[in-house]
XYZ file of C-alpha atoms in Angstrom:
670
model
C 97.147 49.002 21.742
C 98.860 45.673 21.347
C 102.151 45.165 23.178
C 103.987 43.517 20.259
C 107.206 43.174 22.203
C 105.420 41.127 24.866
C 103.327 39.056 22.525
C 106.045 38.097 20.058
C 109.577 36.696 20.046
C 112.289 39.033 18.793
C 112.461 37.660 15.269
C 108.642 37.556 15.084
C 108.507 41.172 16.262
C 111.022 42.254 13.612
C 109.055 40.425 10.884
C 105.768 41.961 12.024
C 106.991 45.569 12.301
C 109.031 45.663 9.058
C 107.103 47.723 6.486
C 109.827 49.426 4.396
C 109.701 47.157 1.343
C 109.219 43.617 0.105
C 109.597 41.001 2.762
C 110.098 37.237 2.942
C 109.345 35.388 6.145
C 110.789 31.820 6.139
C 108.569 30.126 8.704
C 109.915 26.723 9.822
C 107.543 23.953 10.877
C 105.656 24.915 14.076
C 107.274 28.339 14.286
C 104.194 30.492 14.640
C 103.596 31.459 11.021
C 99.906 32.281 11.423
C 100.700 34.384 14.542
C 103.096 36.491 12.506
C 100.625 37.003 9.681
C 97.773 38.002 11.958
C 99.855 40.308 14.137
C 101.359 41.893 11.000
C 97.913 42.721 9.637
C 96.898 44.151 13.046
C 100.089 46.192 13.107
C 99.411 47.601 9.582
C 95.894 48.617 10.651
C 97.287 50.246 13.863
C 99.750 52.215 11.661
C 96.870 53.735 9.714
C 96.398 51.478 6.664
C 92.659 51.035 6.161
C 91.700 47.355 6.414
C 89.953 47.294 3.048
C 93.276 48.325 1.458
C 95.027 45.180 2.740
C 94.990 42.059 0.568
C 95.716 38.752 2.253
C 95.766 35.523 0.236
C 95.628 31.978 1.589
C 95.263 28.476 0.085
C 92.145 27.385 2.038
C 89.020 29.151 3.187
C 89.545 27.524 6.553
C 92.927 29.297 6.949
C 91.377 32.656 5.941
C 88.519 32.247 8.367
C 90.919 31.336 11.257
C 93.111 34.370 10.483
C 90.146 36.742 10.307
C 88.888 35.521 13.711
C 92.349 36.053 15.203
C 92.595 39.507 13.731
C 89.136 40.405 14.981
C 90.329 39.571 18.491
C 93.365 41.867 17.993
C 91.690 44.945 16.417
C 87.949 44.847 15.943
C 85.427 42.624 14.161
C 84.352 45.585 11.986
C 87.929 46.121 10.758
C 88.488 42.439 10.208
C 85.321 42.153 8.106
C 86.638 44.838 5.720
C 89.884 42.972 5.024
C 90.128 41.564 1.501
C 91.113 38.095 2.581
C 90.558 34.648 1.228
C 91.905 32.037 -1.165
C 93.486 33.072 -4.469
C 90.440 31.616 -6.259
C 87.780 33.214 -4.081
C 89.373 36.677 -4.051
C 90.151 36.759 -7.752
C 86.704 35.331 -8.511
C 85.273 38.281 -6.609
C 87.415 40.703 -8.662
C 86.180 39.167 -11.879
C 82.473 39.469 -10.854
C 82.989 43.091 -9.813
C 84.573 44.024 -13.148
C 82.221 42.039 -15.241
C 79.364 43.791 -13.496
C 80.640 47.252 -14.377
C 82.650 46.684 -17.542
C 80.729 44.661 -20.124
C 82.857 42.990 -22.703
C 86.235 42.867 -20.982
C 85.825 39.077 -20.918
C 83.265 36.850 -22.722
C 81.307 36.246 -19.488
C 78.678 37.885 -17.371
C 78.998 38.439 -13.702
C 76.729 35.566 -12.675
C 79.075 32.935 -14.163
C 79.059 29.442 -12.653
C 82.200 27.731 -11.396
C 82.612 24.203 -12.756
C 84.165 21.553 -10.543
C 86.225 18.692 -11.837
C 83.239 16.416 -12.530
C 81.548 19.148 -14.602
C 84.704 19.762 -16.635
C 85.397 16.113 -17.261
C 81.826 15.598 -18.548
C 82.284 18.423 -21.008
C 85.623 16.949 -22.166
C 84.134 13.479 -22.502
C 81.456 14.792 -24.816
C 84.018 16.730 -26.904
C 86.208 13.670 -27.287
C 83.207 11.713 -28.386
C 82.141 14.320 -30.969
C 85.690 14.472 -32.337
C 85.717 10.643 -32.727
C 88.953 10.419 -30.691
C 90.020 7.260 -28.713
C 88.478 7.705 -25.250
C 91.116 5.395 -23.797
C 93.848 7.757 -24.934
C 92.019 11.034 -24.389
C 90.643 10.280 -20.966
C 88.887 13.227 -19.287
C 91.413 13.325 -16.400
C 94.388 13.323 -18.812
C 92.983 16.030 -21.017
C 91.866 18.203 -18.073
C 95.292 17.785 -16.520
C 96.977 19.077 -19.668
C 94.544 22.003 -19.982
C 95.035 22.842 -16.337
C 98.827 22.833 -16.796
C 98.422 25.193 -19.795
C 96.214 27.633 -17.916
C 98.534 27.694 -14.857
C 101.384 28.567 -17.285
C 99.298 31.291 -18.853
C 98.908 29.478 -22.115
C 95.616 30.239 -23.885
C 94.091 27.952 -26.609
C 95.564 30.223 -29.279
C 99.109 29.976 -27.824
C 98.975 26.226 -27.081
C 100.190 24.986 -30.534
C 103.347 27.084 -30.232
C 104.080 26.024 -26.591
C 106.406 23.362 -25.191
C 103.301 21.573 -24.012
C 102.404 20.872 -27.632
C 105.818 19.265 -28.151
C 105.203 16.997 -25.126
C 101.773 16.100 -26.475
C 103.251 15.071 -29.803
C 105.860 12.883 -28.029
C 103.053 11.210 -26.134
C 100.810 10.855 -29.216
C 98.071 13.057 -27.801
C 98.514 15.863 -30.258
C 94.750 16.690 -30.425
C 94.797 18.223 -26.902
C 94.971 21.740 -28.238
C 91.814 21.202 -30.356
C 89.980 19.836 -27.364
C 91.228 22.795 -25.252
C 89.809 25.193 -27.837
C 86.419 23.479 -27.945
C 86.366 23.149 -24.170
C 87.007 26.857 -23.812
C 84.176 27.652 -26.225
C 81.829 25.325 -24.258
C 82.605 27.111 -20.973
C 82.013 30.494 -22.477
C 78.724 29.282 -23.981
C 77.649 28.018 -20.560
C 78.846 31.246 -18.840
C 81.048 29.046 -16.662
C 84.643 29.050 -15.541
C 86.650 26.242 -14.018
C 88.965 26.851 -11.068
C 91.971 27.524 -13.291
C 90.004 30.112 -15.286
C 89.589 32.193 -12.150
C 93.328 32.733 -12.169
C 93.851 32.858 -15.926
C 91.016 35.341 -16.534
C 92.212 37.597 -13.718
C 95.693 37.642 -15.232
C 94.250 38.335 -18.682
C 92.000 41.064 -17.342
C 94.922 42.875 -15.784
C 97.185 42.278 -18.765
C 94.731 43.572 -21.333
C 93.189 46.371 -19.310
C 95.949 48.525 -17.781
C 93.488 50.917 -16.160
C 91.860 48.058 -14.287
C 95.282 46.707 -13.189
C 96.377 50.104 -11.984
C 93.168 50.599 -10.024
C 93.713 47.395 -8.112
C 97.384 48.102 -7.663
C 96.553 51.475 -6.098
C 93.625 50.026 -4.104
C 95.859 47.673 -2.139
C 98.576 49.335 -0.195
C 99.853 46.094 1.214
C 99.694 42.482 0.049
C 100.342 39.391 2.137
C 100.546 35.755 0.967
C 100.483 32.621 3.161
C 102.229 29.460 2.154
C 104.135 31.198 -0.636
C 106.107 28.027 -1.434
C 102.873 26.592 -2.843
C 102.259 29.305 -5.415
C 102.402 28.451 -9.128
C 103.483 30.524 -12.106
C 100.255 32.339 -12.702
C 99.683 33.162 -8.985
C 103.169 34.739 -8.923
C 102.427 36.616 -12.150
C 99.197 38.157 -10.749
C 100.997 39.157 -7.539
C 103.619 40.926 -9.703
C 100.799 42.747 -11.520
C 99.309 43.933 -8.255
C 102.535 44.966 -6.645
C 104.329 46.367 -9.728
C 104.465 49.920 -8.394
C 104.323 49.526 -4.618
C 106.405 46.330 -4.266
C 104.760 45.985 -0.834
C 104.429 42.232 -0.641
C 105.014 40.124 2.469
C 105.398 36.490 1.549
C 105.348 33.871 4.309
C 106.269 30.273 3.721
C 108.776 27.498 4.077
C 110.721 26.061 1.168
C 111.307 22.874 3.228
C 107.545 22.252 3.089
C 107.075 22.725 -0.645
C 105.397 19.448 -1.569
C 102.856 20.329 -4.273
C 104.774 20.357 -7.513
C 102.223 17.860 -8.918
C 99.631 20.612 -8.533
C 101.870 23.153 -10.292
C 103.621 24.695 -7.274
C 107.021 26.150 -8.197
C 109.486 26.044 -5.398
C 111.710 28.592 -7.152
C 109.051 31.251 -6.445
C 110.265 31.252 -2.872
C 113.900 30.293 -3.497
C 114.336 33.200 -5.924
C 111.985 35.637 -4.284
C 114.635 38.364 -4.001
C 115.077 38.257 -7.818
C 111.407 39.100 -8.323
C 111.569 41.693 -5.518
C 115.028 43.231 -5.291
C 115.875 44.656 -1.921
C 113.873 42.019 -0.074
C 114.485 41.683 3.655
C 114.281 38.054 4.876
C 113.398 36.989 8.367
C 113.752 33.336 9.520
C 111.426 31.846 12.150
C 113.475 28.965 13.438
C 112.018 28.206 16.916
C 109.667 25.306 16.763
C 106.940 25.577 19.440
C 105.241 22.313 18.524
C 107.590 19.385 18.832
C 110.142 17.857 21.242
C 113.805 18.688 20.795
C 114.473 15.191 19.497
C 111.847 15.374 16.711
C 113.109 18.826 15.670
C 116.685 17.615 15.555
C 115.689 14.566 13.546
C 113.837 16.789 11.083
C 116.918 19.019 10.687
C 119.078 15.995 9.828
C 116.532 14.921 7.222
C 116.230 18.239 5.381
C 119.924 19.150 5.409
C 120.418 16.438 2.756
C 118.612 18.694 0.200
C 120.785 21.051 -1.907
C 118.089 23.458 -3.082
C 116.935 25.242 0.030
C 117.118 28.423 2.145
C 119.295 27.297 5.019
C 117.814 27.400 8.496
C 118.170 25.294 11.615
C 115.092 24.727 13.697
C 115.412 24.508 17.461
C 112.969 23.775 20.279
C 112.833 24.771 23.917
C 110.386 21.956 24.637
C 111.410 18.785 26.514
C 113.959 16.460 24.912
C 111.306 13.702 24.340
C 111.573 10.154 23.146
C 113.695 9.117 20.207
C 111.953 8.218 16.954
C 110.949 4.522 16.990
C 111.596 2.232 14.025
C 109.851 -1.054 13.240
C 109.984 -3.329 10.251
C 107.549 -6.251 9.924
C 107.801 -9.346 7.787
C 104.544 -8.384 6.043
C 102.146 -5.473 5.890
C 99.863 -7.371 8.240
C 102.680 -7.505 10.834
C 103.234 -3.794 10.343
C 99.530 -2.995 10.896
C 99.399 -5.345 13.881
C 102.376 -3.542 15.479
C 100.776 -0.114 14.995
C 97.480 -1.287 16.489
C 99.233 -2.951 19.441
C 101.111 0.267 20.189
C 97.840 2.216 20.145
C 96.155 -0.260 22.460
C 99.111 -0.311 24.895
C 99.397 3.449 25.031
C 95.645 3.970 25.563
C 95.764 1.326 28.352
C 98.983 2.184 30.178
C 99.526 5.893 29.301
C 95.929 6.973 29.310
C 96.078 8.207 25.803
C 92.919 8.827 23.768
C 92.346 7.366 20.298
C 92.326 10.948 19.018
C 96.001 11.285 19.990
C 97.033 8.933 17.169
C 97.453 9.640 13.470
C 98.589 7.195 10.799
C 100.234 8.899 7.815
C 101.064 7.272 4.479
C 102.542 8.326 1.180
C 99.801 6.778 -0.999
C 96.140 6.001 -0.320
C 96.311 2.271 -1.028
C 98.482 1.838 2.068
C 95.551 2.491 4.389
C 93.818 -0.866 3.692
C 95.776 -3.112 6.063
C 95.458 -0.532 8.888
C 91.752 -0.165 8.318
C 91.315 -3.933 8.504
C 93.312 -4.143 11.711
C 91.475 -1.228 13.342
C 88.081 -2.770 12.479
C 89.031 -6.134 13.922
C 89.919 -4.454 17.226
C 86.750 -2.274 17.118
C 88.959 0.836 17.306
C 87.096 3.860 15.852
C 88.888 5.586 13.019
C 88.316 8.100 10.280
C 89.981 8.528 6.895
C 90.606 12.101 5.913
C 90.649 13.114 2.298
C 87.787 10.801 1.299
C 84.727 11.944 -0.571
C 83.833 15.566 0.165
C 80.375 16.230 1.505
C 79.842 18.528 -1.490
C 80.780 15.708 -3.909
C 77.994 13.405 -2.791
C 75.386 12.778 -5.501
C 72.412 14.015 -3.573
C 74.227 17.241 -2.694
C 75.466 17.852 -6.249
C 71.875 17.195 -7.513
C 70.367 19.879 -5.323
C 73.247 22.342 -5.966
C 72.679 21.756 -9.696
C 69.115 23.044 -9.260
C 70.466 26.120 -7.481
C 73.016 26.677 -10.229
C 70.441 26.609 -13.004
C 68.216 29.057 -11.126
C 71.117 31.462 -10.811
C 72.637 30.853 -14.239
C 70.258 29.040 -16.682
C 73.040 28.768 -19.268
C 74.918 26.312 -16.972
C 74.456 23.356 -19.306
C 76.073 20.720 -17.076
C 73.763 21.555 -14.220
C 70.743 21.708 -16.509
C 71.469 18.271 -17.928
C 71.908 16.869 -14.480
C 68.465 17.891 -13.271
C 66.362 17.733 -16.422
C 65.153 14.222 -15.465
C 65.894 14.107 -11.752
C 63.663 13.304 -10.009
C 62.274 11.322 -12.922
C 59.777 13.326 -14.943
C 59.663 11.340 -18.193
C 62.397 13.282 -20.048
C 64.700 10.409 -21.058
C 68.191 10.259 -22.488
C 66.868 10.058 -26.026
C 65.010 13.351 -25.597
C 68.046 14.963 -24.033
C 70.267 13.872 -26.898
C 67.838 15.433 -29.387
C 67.813 18.675 -27.446
C 71.580 18.770 -27.230
C 71.850 18.061 -30.907
C 69.428 20.974 -31.579
C 71.521 23.168 -29.360
C 74.677 22.350 -31.324
C 73.086 22.725 -34.767
C 71.300 25.994 -33.903
C 74.319 27.396 -32.014
C 72.026 28.152 -29.138
C 72.498 27.178 -25.495
C 70.455 24.303 -24.157
C 68.456 26.719 -22.093
C 67.639 28.861 -25.131
C 66.412 25.728 -26.942
C 64.247 24.733 -24.018
C 62.867 28.257 -23.776
C 61.621 28.230 -27.407
C 59.439 25.176 -28.088
C 59.450 25.986 -31.799
C 62.876 24.292 -31.924
C 61.490 20.929 -30.805
C 57.708 20.908 -30.944
C 57.662 18.950 -34.230
C 60.547 16.693 -33.120
C 59.093 15.355 -29.866
C 55.806 13.818 -28.777
C 53.126 16.089 -27.281
C 53.569 14.343 -23.931
C 57.280 15.072 -23.849
C 56.752 18.703 -24.946
C 54.211 19.102 -22.127
C 56.755 17.677 -19.621
C 59.468 20.035 -20.839
C 57.079 22.990 -20.616
C 56.144 22.085 -17.075
C 59.824 21.740 -16.160
C 60.588 25.117 -17.728
C 57.661 26.763 -15.939
C 58.981 25.384 -12.586
C 62.470 26.736 -13.168
C 61.174 30.188 -14.182
C 59.013 30.230 -11.051
C 62.111 29.767 -8.852
C 64.111 32.297 -10.917
C 61.363 34.813 -10.147
C 61.875 34.283 -6.379
C 65.532 35.246 -6.251
C 64.620 38.195 -3.973
C 64.262 35.541 -1.187
C 67.268 34.730 0.950
C 69.228 31.620 0.058
C 67.712 29.404 2.747
C 64.095 30.311 1.892
C 64.586 29.788 -1.832
C 66.662 26.601 -1.301
C 63.879 25.195 0.876
C 61.302 25.945 -1.796
C 63.403 24.275 -4.522
C 64.165 21.242 -2.341
C 60.417 20.711 -1.667
C 58.971 21.598 -5.082
C 61.545 19.734 -7.098
C 60.505 16.536 -5.397
C 64.033 15.628 -4.140
C 63.084 15.791 -0.443
C 59.956 13.670 -0.902
C 61.775 11.124 -3.088
C 64.544 10.508 -0.504
C 62.334 10.794 2.557
C 59.727 8.250 1.339
C 62.330 5.709 0.125
C 62.634 2.554 2.263
C 66.311 2.255 1.412
C 68.727 2.991 4.242
C 71.148 4.767 1.885
C 68.339 7.091 0.743
C 67.555 7.964 4.311
C 71.229 8.902 4.757
C 70.949 10.973 1.630
C 67.856 12.732 2.986
C 69.817 13.534 6.117
C 72.673 14.908 4.039
C 70.209 17.154 2.153
C 68.873 18.432 5.433
C 72.431 19.028 6.582
C 73.000 21.098 3.413
C 69.900 23.211 4.133
C 71.158 23.701 7.734
C 74.436 24.925 6.288
C 72.585 27.366 3.988
C 70.631 28.623 7.023
C 73.891 29.282 8.873
C 75.228 31.066 5.750
C 72.162 33.354 5.671
C 72.409 34.134 9.374
C 76.089 34.908 9.001
C 75.707 37.154 5.939
C 72.513 39.016 6.806
C 73.506 42.568 7.659
C 71.502 45.771 7.523
C 74.036 47.572 5.341
C 74.631 45.205 2.507
C 73.227 41.662 2.997
C 74.969 39.097 0.803
C 72.664 36.212 1.532
C 71.019 35.361 -1.792
C 71.156 32.005 -3.474
C 73.620 33.505 -5.974
C 75.848 34.603 -3.093
C 75.687 31.108 -1.583
C 76.561 29.386 -4.883
C 79.574 31.702 -5.179
C 80.875 30.659 -1.794
C 80.095 26.953 -1.855
C 81.606 26.433 -5.247
C 84.992 27.452 -3.828
C 84.995 25.083 -0.889
C 87.637 22.437 -0.756
C 88.091 19.234 1.295
C 90.380 21.160 3.628
C 87.497 23.465 4.567
C 85.269 20.725 5.989
C 84.451 21.042 9.706
C 84.957 18.027 11.896
C 81.781 17.855 14.021
C 82.429 14.388 15.485
C 83.466 14.796 19.096
C 84.042 11.110 19.721
C 87.806 10.184 19.862
C 89.071 8.202 16.859
C 92.335 7.327 15.155
C 92.992 9.502 12.112
C 94.289 8.140 8.801
C 95.465 10.425 6.027
C 98.051 10.972 3.325
C 101.077 13.082 4.275
C 100.001 15.660 1.768
C 96.667 15.986 3.573
C 98.439 16.391 6.937
C 100.397 19.511 6.018
C 99.635 22.346 8.415
C 98.338 20.003 11.044
C 99.848 18.630 14.247
C 99.278 15.458 16.276
C 100.552 14.140 19.639
C 101.578 10.733 18.214
C 102.137 9.844 14.565
C 102.957 6.659 12.650
C 104.570 7.237 9.254
C 103.874 3.841 7.628
C 105.090 2.283 4.395
C 108.719 3.347 4.910
C 109.856 1.140 2.031
C 111.937 1.894 -1.013
C 109.665 2.381 -4.066
C 106.825 3.307 -1.725
C 108.411 6.197 0.251
C 110.332 7.514 -1.533
C 108.104 6.549 -4.389
C 109.531 5.129 -7.604
C 108.544 8.178 -9.679
C 110.919 10.360 -7.617
C 113.987 8.389 -8.720
C 114.067 10.117 -12.134
C 115.609 13.399 -10.987
C 117.333 15.137 -8.153
C 114.557 17.752 -8.018
C 111.875 15.056 -7.627
C 113.831 13.239 -4.956
C 114.319 16.492 -3.024
C 110.577 17.148 -3.056
C 110.015 13.585 -1.792
C 112.455 14.234 1.008
C 110.622 17.472 1.879
C 107.479 15.360 2.158
C 109.256 13.117 4.660
C 110.311 16.238 6.579
C 106.690 17.393 6.645
C 105.582 13.983 7.949
C 108.033 13.932 10.846
C 107.335 17.501 11.862
C 103.623 16.779 12.302
C 104.530 14.984 15.580
C 104.354 16.882 18.829
C 105.519 14.172 21.230
C 106.197 10.852 19.575
C 107.008 9.566 16.059
C 107.075 6.006 14.775
C 108.380 4.951 11.375
C 107.269 1.540 10.094
C 107.718 -0.638 7.079
C 107.380 -4.178 5.799
C 109.519 -6.633 3.807
C 106.555 -7.719 1.764
C 103.166 -6.264 0.943
C 100.133 -7.756 -0.798
C 99.661 -5.504 -3.775
C 98.032 -5.957 -7.188
C 96.963 -9.472 -6.320
C 100.347 -10.792 -5.152
C 103.025 -10.313 -2.489
C 105.827 -7.960 -3.466
C 109.173 -7.623 -1.726
C 110.550 -4.297 -0.541
C 113.774 -2.927 0.914
C 113.712 -0.448 3.750
C 113.395 3.227 2.755
C 116.646 5.012 1.997
C 115.149 7.971 3.901
C 115.883 6.089 7.169
C 119.573 6.723 6.623
C 118.917 10.497 6.451
C 118.104 10.582 10.176
C 120.977 11.045 12.567
C 121.414 7.841 14.597
C 121.312 9.791 17.856
C 117.569 10.483 17.362
C 116.303 6.955 16.555
C 115.782 3.657 18.287
C 114.945 0.212 16.873
C 112.570 -1.073 19.530
C 109.678 0.781 21.119
C 109.765 0.780 24.981
C 110.104 -2.533 26.838
C 106.814 -4.281 26.314
C 106.430 -6.585 23.364
C 103.808 -6.333 20.678
C 102.025 -9.455 19.483
C 103.641 -8.674 16.168
C 107.117 -10.060 15.431
C 109.531 -7.269 16.518
C 112.834 -8.984 15.919
C 113.103 -7.628 12.382
C 113.915 -3.986 12.978
C 114.796 -1.278 10.548
């Protein structure tokens, strides 16, 4: 039995043991949010709720994995395995596959549907725009996909789009063909038996809305629901939670309105601000003790966030040491600013025995990293930028994954088109265009056209038909080996497709790196198989692997580099993390806060919450830096200091850092 009184503070204990109705836990920065969630799940299990009847939703697979490991240490690994825990997309994707497997026809998909990433979706949209003869400069794939994503996250289907406020906005922006593209895009996904990420939510909501018996079954199945980072939920996520908790109302939402920074992704801060309106009788607990930062940093953060009107009031406190005041520096140019930051890092590693890994440079926008990268390179200081290209977005990885996708779901047209002539097998773009045209005219999928040579035998040369037949034979051979585990089949495909040989035999250094990346992918698949191979119900097939890997995000990547290095990342990417020493750079008006936030009070308050998040990443020391001029867009531009500086109480800031001087000019302080 866990001694909850001993393990938790009083307010944490009260939040963990409350089970009489809906609950809201306002977890301030560094206040032990994950601890409360994990202990609450352990408490529910101890009180007799079967673990498979507990639903816990997170925003990253990494967070779910960490929580499961902590819960396993509290109860048992067997019980933690049975928890229904994961991201909204992975859990609801699982529900969809289960229901499509047993109830044919509830949605126009089969259970082996593919999940399209952004690149896949944008390629489909690009083709649709082309066939509709629309201006590709106006209807860019990213613009169109953004509008479609917004529609789906607001539960607007293609049929409802023309009557929605989104259509009015489209007409104002002279992009009034979006709804037609949306309709064609939706049909293309259904034809390919594919869903994009937003569909995983929209189709779950539709499934529950249109099939009351299914909704009720899931509502009864889960006795208790918990949601992490509730301030980041959007409209459709809240709607699905209401569907699942309609009768029981047993929802524990954990989050912090002061860290709601994802409105651009569709997050709705009012979900947490108005939680008690959705769940009358809610009991709210506030976790206000910050275990992460010094008293000075916590006090400075409080002075920042109190300027916002829309918030659930709380006042963080810390029992840690008082710590240094926040240091301010303003350089004449961005080069001076970067020089100052690098000098501080060098001095602290020399005189205070800091490691490079103690330092993190945070910025509002990616372009700000350039001057700091240049300065770090000149000093031979190792660094890494977080939020760059994901491992799974690399071409060689996407190529091999496309092979896997076609083996699992041959109707996945985007994957099929990607691999049809890679490695080169003499099936050129002209041939592919003819096959796609046949697919459209015959209203058959590309796979169905390929599978029936009668469609194209008189249209193509004998040599090309022979190559297509050989390609088809190879794919069918792999499809017939799906009884193998994921690693065994993936290894066969990698070898027989010719990808491994092509990269390994290439004299180019970049191809050697690509070969190593492919080997790393196979190593990851081997780990997946080892982890999911159980005697009872092994879930280690290639189809199982594709389901999991298609839901990975950049936040889920493991950092396997043990060498110390300085970290650079956007403030958005830093949320949920903590660092000994941080530099928040680019503290200039129009940069941070950014110009776009000036248009409304709501936008400015979100921008201030972002500043609050940045400062609360620091455990021991925090520096805020800016520059009077920056080289941007081919010329120097002048900037005033950020208005956010005035939000910090003067008691917690200082203009100069320590007593030693940087080589940078330090006489121009914020």
